[in-house]
Amino acid sequence: MKELNKIAPNLSKIKKENVFRVPDGYFEEFPGKLMERIGHQGDRQEILRPLRRFFKPPLAIAAAILVFAILGYLSIRYLFSDGVNQELSPQEIAEYIEYYSSDLDEGLYYEVLDEIEVDETVDIDYEEIIIDYLLGQDVDYQSIMENL
Amino acid sequence: MSGNRDKELLALFKEKESRNYAFNQIIHTYQERLYWHVRRIVVLHEDADDVLQNTFLKAWNGLDDFKEDSRLYTWLYRIATNEALSFLKKKRKRVLIPDHDFENSVMNRFEEGDYIDGNEIQMKLQKAICTLPEKQRIVFNMKYYDEMKYEEMAEILKTSVGALKASFHHAVKKIEKMIQED
């Protein structure tokens, strides 16, 4: 990796070694252990298959009844509603904001802002965010690296 | 493993009589490479073992639907990566670790884990790797240890080659700085 020598001379001097170990015989035993688990999974499916076949039609009917009941309830509620829950028009919303905004004063905004705590311990990697953004804008990777 | 051998095994897997034999061969072929990839993400052996088992179980259940437009190895690698990441995510939720503290918790796993052994400089390097954000750590490991091509990594991680190059470059610079500081 020529690139590594250039940008990280200290890292490229370190010999590439695997520091992780596995228990003795792990890779020899793993396929057998896994095939056994797959076998059990198969057995369970064999047991569940007839049960599923048996319960599937009643469950489907119960689900259909439930769906009809919910739809019926919602339709009745809609038909007999007194209009309180109906959506407000944009004009009504604008009038509402205009009416109540006169009650708010500037001091209240600042009080609320003071109560918001900013977590300064979070380390945000701005450089990475900028790189991701520029790459998203199809800016050439090489020129990003040269200019950073 | 050659693409032809993969095709042979996939054909054998589709036959009921040779299904187990074919899958056993697939495990034998890919288990070590996938294990080391997963182990570098989750750090502890017990967790890597769980993730590897789940990876192959998912592969067993999904192999019938595997479209041969990507290589079997790349497909398995993608399952393993996703499994390892969702494993860490679940673990993080279970022990209520905030996202920005997670690098420290990976480092703790490294310090407390069994089956980890290396000289001083190797341990220093591993600790530096542990401080990288999760995505950068995976990219660094795949490039540095697995010596994967960016194109292959892009297929596995579903991201662009440019973004991967930037991520690796960034990771290397951070590690170099940490090594220099010590």
Coordinates of N, CA and C in Angstrom, one line a residue, chain B residues 43-181:
Chain B
V43 N -15.2 -7.6 18.7 CA -14.1 -7.7 19.6 C -14.1 -9.0 20.4
L44 N -15.2 -9.4 21.1 CA -15.1 -10.6 22.0 C -15.4 -11.8 21.2
H45 N -14.7 -12.9 21.6 CA -14.9 -14.2 20.8 C -16.3 -14.7 20.9
E46 N -16.9 -14.7 22.1 CA -18.2 -15.3 22.3 C -19.2 -14.5 21.4
D47 N -19.1 -13.2 21.3 CA -20.0 -12.4 20.5 C -19.8 -12.7 19.0
A48 N -18.5 -12.9 18.6 CA -18.2 -13.2 17.2 C -18.8 -14.5 16.9
D49 N -18.7 -15.5 17.8 CA -19.2 -16.8 17.6 C -20.8 -16.7 17.3
D50 N -21.5 -16.0 18.2 CA -22.9 -15.8 18.0 C -23.2 -15.2 16.7
V51 N -22.5 -14.1 16.3 CA -22.8 -13.4 15.1 C -22.5 -14.3 13.9
L52 N -21.4 -15.1 14.0 CA -21.1 -15.9 12.8 C -22.2 -17.0 12.6
Q53 N -22.6 -17.6 13.7 CA -23.7 -18.6 13.6 C -25.0 -18.0 13.0
N54 N -25.3 -16.8 13.5 CA -26.5 -16.1 12.9 C -26.3 -15.8 11.4
T55 N -25.1 -15.4 11.1 CA -24.8 -15.1 9.7 C -25.1 -16.4 8.8
F56 N -24.5 -17.5 9.2 CA -24.7 -18.7 8.4 C -26.2 -19.2 8.4
L57 N -26.9 -19.0 9.6 CA -28.3 -19.4 9.6 C -29.1 -18.6 8.6
K58 N -28.8 -17.2 8.6 CA -29.5 -16.4 7.6 C -29.2 -16.8 6.2
A59 N -27.9 -17.2 6.0 CA -27.5 -17.6 4.6 C -28.2 -18.9 4.3
W60 N -28.3 -19.8 5.2 CA -29.1 -21.1 5.0 C -30.5 -20.8 4.6
N61 N -31.1 -19.9 5.3 CA -32.5 -19.6 5.0 C -32.7 -18.7 3.7
G62 N -31.7 -18.0 3.3 CA -31.8 -17.1 2.2 C -31.2 -17.6 0.9
L63 N -30.4 -18.7 1.0 CA -29.6 -19.1 -0.2 C -30.5 -19.5 -1.4
D64 N -31.7 -20.0 -1.1 CA -32.6 -20.3 -2.2 C -32.9 -19.1 -3.1
D65 N -33.0 -18.0 -2.4 CA -33.4 -16.7 -3.1 C -32.2 -15.9 -3.6
F66 N -31.0 -16.5 -3.4 CA -29.7 -15.7 -3.7 C -29.7 -15.5 -5.2
K67 N -29.6 -14.3 -5.6 CA -29.4 -13.9 -7.0 C -28.0 -14.0 -7.3
E68 N -27.6 -14.7 -8.4 CA -26.2 -14.8 -8.6 C -25.6 -13.6 -9.4
D69 N -26.2 -12.5 -9.2 CA -25.6 -11.3 -9.8 C -24.5 -10.7 -8.9
S70 N -24.4 -11.2 -7.7 CA -23.2 -10.8 -6.9 C -22.5 -12.1 -6.4
R71 N -21.3 -12.0 -6.0 CA -20.5 -13.2 -5.6 C -21.0 -13.7 -4.3
L72 N -20.9 -15.0 -4.1 CA -21.4 -15.6 -2.8 C -20.6 -15.0 -1.7
Y73 N -19.3 -14.8 -1.8 CA -18.5 -14.3 -0.8 C -18.9 -12.9 -0.4
T74 N -19.2 -12.0 -1.4 CA -19.6 -10.7 -1.1 C -21.0 -10.7 -0.4
W75 N -21.9 -11.6 -0.8 CA -23.2 -11.7 -0.2 C -23.0 -12.1 1.3
L76 N -22.2 -13.1 1.5 CA -22.0 -13.6 2.9 C -21.4 -12.5 3.8
Y77 N -20.4 -11.8 3.2 CA -19.7 -10.7 3.9 C -20.7 -9.6 4.3
R78 N -21.7 -9.3 3.4 CA -22.7 -8.3 3.7 C -23.6 -8.7 4.8
I79 N -24.0 -10.0 4.8 CA -24.8 -10.5 5.9 C -24.1 -10.4 7.2
A80 N -22.8 -10.8 7.2 CA -22.0 -10.8 8.4 C -21.8 -9.4 9.0
T81 N -21.6 -8.4 8.1 CA -21.4 -7.1 8.5 C -22.7 -6.5 9.1
N82 N -23.8 -6.8 8.5 CA -25.1 -6.3 9.0 C -25.4 -6.9 10.3
E83 N -25.1 -8.2 10.4 CA -25.4 -9.0 11.7 C -24.5 -8.4 12.8
A84 N -23.3 -8.2 12.5 CA -22.3 -7.6 13.6 C -22.8 -6.2 14.0
L85 N -23.2 -5.4 13.0 CA -23.6 -4.1 13.4 C -24.9 -4.1 14.2
S86 N -25.9 -4.9 13.8 CA -27.1 -4.9 14.6 C -26.9 -5.6 15.9
F87 N -25.9 -6.5 16.0 CA -25.6 -7.0 17.3 C -25.1 -5.9 18.3
L88 N -24.2 -5.1 17.8 CA -23.7 -4.0 18.6 C -24.8 -3.0 19.0
K89 N -25.6 -2.8 18.0 CA -26.7 -1.8 18.3 C -27.6 -2.3 19.4
K90 N -28.0 -3.6 19.3 CA -28.8 -4.2 20.4 C -28.1 -4.1 21.7
K91 N -26.8 -4.4 21.7 CA -26.0 -4.4 22.9 C -26.0 -3.0 23.5
R92 N -25.8 -2.1 22.7 CA -25.8 -0.7 23.1 C -27.1 -0.3 23.7
K93 N -28.2 -0.7 23.2 CA -29.5 -0.3 23.7 C -29.7 -1.0 25.1
R94 N -29.3 -2.3 25.1 CA -29.5 -3.1 26.4 C -28.7 -2.5 27.5
V95 N -27.5 -2.0 27.3 CA -26.7 -1.5 28.4 C -26.8 0.1 28.5
L96 N -27.6 0.6 27.7 CA -27.9 2.1 27.7 C -26.6 2.9 27.5
I97 N -25.8 2.6 26.5 CA -24.6 3.4 26.3 C -25.0 4.5 25.2
P98 N -24.7 5.8 25.5 CA -25.0 6.8 24.5 C -24.0 6.6 23.3
D99 N -24.5 7.0 22.1 CA -23.7 6.8 20.9 C -22.2 7.3 21.0
H100 N -22.1 8.5 21.6 CA -20.7 9.1 21.6 C -19.8 8.4 22.6
D101 N -20.3 7.5 23.5 CA -19.5 6.8 24.5 C -19.1 5.4 23.9
F102 N -19.7 5.0 22.8 CA -19.6 3.7 22.4 C -18.1 3.3 22.0
E103 N -17.3 4.2 21.5 CA -15.9 3.9 21.2 C -15.2 3.5 22.5
N104 N -15.5 4.1 23.6 CA -14.9 3.8 24.9 C -15.3 2.4 25.3
S105 N -16.6 2.0 25.0 CA -17.1 0.7 25.4 C -16.4 -0.4 24.6
V106 N -16.1 -0.1 23.3 CA -15.4 -1.0 22.5 C -14.0 -1.3 23.0
M107 N -13.4 -0.2 23.5 CA -12.0 -0.2 24.1 C -12.1 -1.1 25.3
N108 N -13.1 -0.9 26.2 CA -13.2 -1.7 27.4 C -13.3 -3.2 27.0
R109 N -14.1 -3.5 26.0 CA -14.3 -4.9 25.6 C -12.9 -5.4 25.2
F110 N -12.1 -4.6 24.6 CA -10.8 -5.0 24.1 C -9.8 -5.3 25.3
E111 N -10.0 -4.4 26.3 CA -9.1 -4.6 27.5 C -9.5 -5.8 28.4
E112 N -10.8 -6.1 28.4 CA -11.3 -7.2 29.3 C -11.4 -8.5 28.6
G113 N -11.4 -8.5 27.3 CA -11.7 -9.8 26.6 C -10.6 -10.8 26.7
D114 N -11.0 -12.1 26.5 CA -10.1 -13.2 26.5 C -9.7 -13.4 25.0
Y115 N -8.7 -14.3 24.8 CA -8.3 -14.7 23.5 C -7.8 -13.4 22.7
I116 N -7.1 -12.5 23.4 CA -6.5 -11.4 22.7 C -5.1 -11.3 23.2
D117 N -4.2 -11.3 22.3 CA -2.8 -11.4 22.6 C -1.9 -10.6 21.6
G118 N -1.1 -9.7 22.0 CA -0.2 -9.0 21.1 C 0.8 -8.2 21.8
N119 N 1.9 -7.8 21.1 CA 2.9 -7.0 21.8 C 2.4 -5.6 22.0
E120 N 3.3 -4.8 22.6 CA 2.9 -3.4 23.1 C 2.4 -2.6 21.9
I121 N 3.2 -2.6 20.8 CA 2.8 -1.8 19.7 C 1.5 -2.2 19.0
Q122 N 1.3 -3.5 19.0 CA 0.1 -4.1 18.4 C -1.1 -3.6 19.2
M123 N -1.0 -3.7 20.5 CA -2.1 -3.3 21.4 C -2.4 -1.8 21.3
K124 N -1.3 -1.0 21.1 CA -1.5 0.4 20.9 C -2.3 0.7 19.6
L125 N -1.9 -0.1 18.6 CA -2.6 0.1 17.3 C -4.1 -0.3 17.5
Q126 N -4.3 -1.4 18.1 CA -5.7 -1.8 18.3 C -6.5 -0.8 19.1
K127 N -5.9 -0.2 20.1 CA -6.6 0.8 20.9 C -6.9 2.0 20.1
A128 N -6.0 2.4 19.2 CA -6.2 3.5 18.3 C -7.4 3.2 17.4
I129 N -7.4 2.0 16.9 CA -8.5 1.6 16.0 C -9.9 1.7 16.7
C130 N -9.8 1.2 18.0 CA -11.1 1.3 18.8 C -11.7 2.7 19.0
T131 N -10.8 3.7 18.9 CA -11.3 5.0 19.1 C -12.0 5.6 17.8
L132 N -11.9 4.9 16.7 CA -12.5 5.4 15.5 C -14.1 5.2 15.6
P133 N -14.8 6.1 14.9 CA -16.2 5.8 14.8 C -16.5 4.5 14.1
E134 N -17.6 3.9 14.4 CA -17.9 2.5 13.9 C -17.7 2.3 12.4
K135 N -18.3 3.2 11.6 CA -18.2 3.1 10.2 C -16.7 3.1 9.7
Q136 N -16.0 4.1 10.3 CA -14.6 4.2 9.9 C -13.7 3.0 10.3
R137 N -14.1 2.4 11.5 CA -13.4 1.3 12.0 C -13.6 0.1 11.0
I138 N -14.8 -0.1 10.6 CA -15.1 -1.2 9.6 C -14.3 -1.0 8.3
V139 N -14.4 0.2 7.8 CA -13.7 0.5 6.5 C -12.2 0.3 6.7
F140 N -11.6 0.8 7.8 CA -10.2 0.6 8.1 C -9.8 -0.9 8.1
N141 N -10.5 -1.6 8.9 CA -10.2 -3.1 9.0 C -10.3 -3.8 7.7
M142 N -11.3 -3.5 6.9 CA -11.5 -4.2 5.7 C -10.4 -3.9 4.7
K143 N -9.9 -2.7 4.7 CA -8.9 -2.3 3.8 C -7.5 -2.7 4.3
Y144 N -7.3 -2.4 5.6 CA -5.9 -2.7 6.2 C -5.6 -4.1 6.4
Y145 N -6.6 -4.8 7.1 CA -6.3 -6.2 7.4 C -6.8 -7.2 6.3
D146 N -8.0 -7.0 5.8 CA -8.5 -7.9 4.8 C -8.0 -7.6 3.4
E147 N -7.4 -6.4 3.3 CA -6.8 -6.0 2.0 C -7.8 -6.1 0.8
M148 N -9.0 -5.6 1.1 CA -10.1 -5.7 0.1 C -10.0 -4.5 -0.9
K149 N -10.5 -4.7 -2.1 CA -10.5 -3.7 -3.0 C -11.7 -2.7 -2.7
Y150 N -11.5 -1.5 -3.0 CA -12.6 -0.5 -2.7 C -13.9 -0.9 -3.4
E151 N -13.8 -1.4 -4.6 CA -15.0 -1.8 -5.4 C -15.8 -2.9 -4.6
E152 N -15.0 -3.9 -4.1 CA -15.7 -5.0 -3.3 C -16.3 -4.4 -2.1
M153 N -15.6 -3.5 -1.4 CA -16.1 -2.9 -0.1 C -17.4 -2.1 -0.4
A154 N -17.3 -1.4 -1.6 CA -18.5 -0.6 -1.9 C -19.7 -1.5 -2.1
E155 N -19.5 -2.7 -2.7 CA -20.6 -3.6 -2.9 C -21.2 -4.1 -1.6
I156 N -20.3 -4.4 -0.7 CA -20.6 -5.0 0.6 C -21.3 -3.9 1.5
L157 N -20.7 -2.7 1.6 CA -21.2 -1.7 2.5 C -22.2 -0.8 1.8
K158 N -22.5 -1.1 0.6 CA -23.5 -0.3 -0.2 C -23.2 1.2 -0.1
T159 N -22.0 1.6 -0.4 CA -21.6 3.0 -0.4 C -20.7 3.2 -1.6
S160 N -20.3 4.5 -1.9 CA -19.5 4.8 -3.0 C -18.0 4.6 -2.8
V161 N -17.3 4.3 -3.8 CA -15.8 4.1 -3.7 C -15.2 5.4 -3.1
G162 N -15.7 6.6 -3.6 CA -15.1 7.8 -3.2 C -15.3 8.0 -1.7
A163 N -16.5 7.7 -1.2 CA -16.7 7.8 0.3 C -15.9 6.9 1.1
L164 N -15.6 5.7 0.6 CA -14.8 4.7 1.3 C -13.3 5.2 1.3
K165 N -12.9 5.7 0.2 CA -11.5 6.2 0.1 C -11.3 7.4 1.2
A166 N -12.3 8.2 1.2 CA -12.2 9.4 2.1 C -12.2 8.8 3.6
S167 N -13.1 7.9 3.8 CA -13.2 7.3 5.2 C -11.9 6.6 5.6
F168 N -11.3 5.9 4.7 CA -10.0 5.2 5.0 C -8.9 6.2 5.3
H169 N -8.9 7.2 4.4 CA -7.8 8.2 4.5 C -7.9 8.9 5.9
H170 N -9.1 9.2 6.2 CA -9.4 9.9 7.5 C -9.0 9.0 8.7
A171 N -9.4 7.8 8.6 CA -9.1 6.8 9.7 C -7.6 6.7 9.8
V172 N -6.9 6.5 8.7 CA -5.4 6.4 8.8 C -4.8 7.6 9.4
K173 N -5.2 8.8 9.0 CA -4.7 10.0 9.6 C -4.8 10.1 11.1
K174 N -6.0 9.7 11.5 CA -6.3 9.7 13.0 C -5.4 8.7 13.7
I175 N -5.3 7.5 13.2 CA -4.5 6.5 13.8 C -3.0 6.9 13.8
E176 N -2.5 7.4 12.7 CA -1.1 7.9 12.7 C -0.9 9.0 13.7
K177 N -1.8 9.9 13.9 CA -1.7 10.9 14.9 C -1.6 10.3 16.3
M178 N -2.5 9.3 16.5 CA -2.5 8.7 17.9 C -1.2 7.9 18.2
I179 N -0.7 7.3 17.1 CA 0.6 6.5 17.3 C 1.7 7.5 17.6
Q180 N 1.7 8.6 16.9 CA 2.8 9.6 17.1 C 2.7 10.3 18.5
E181 N 1.5 10.5 18.9 CA 1.3 11.1 20.3 C 1.9 10.3 21.4

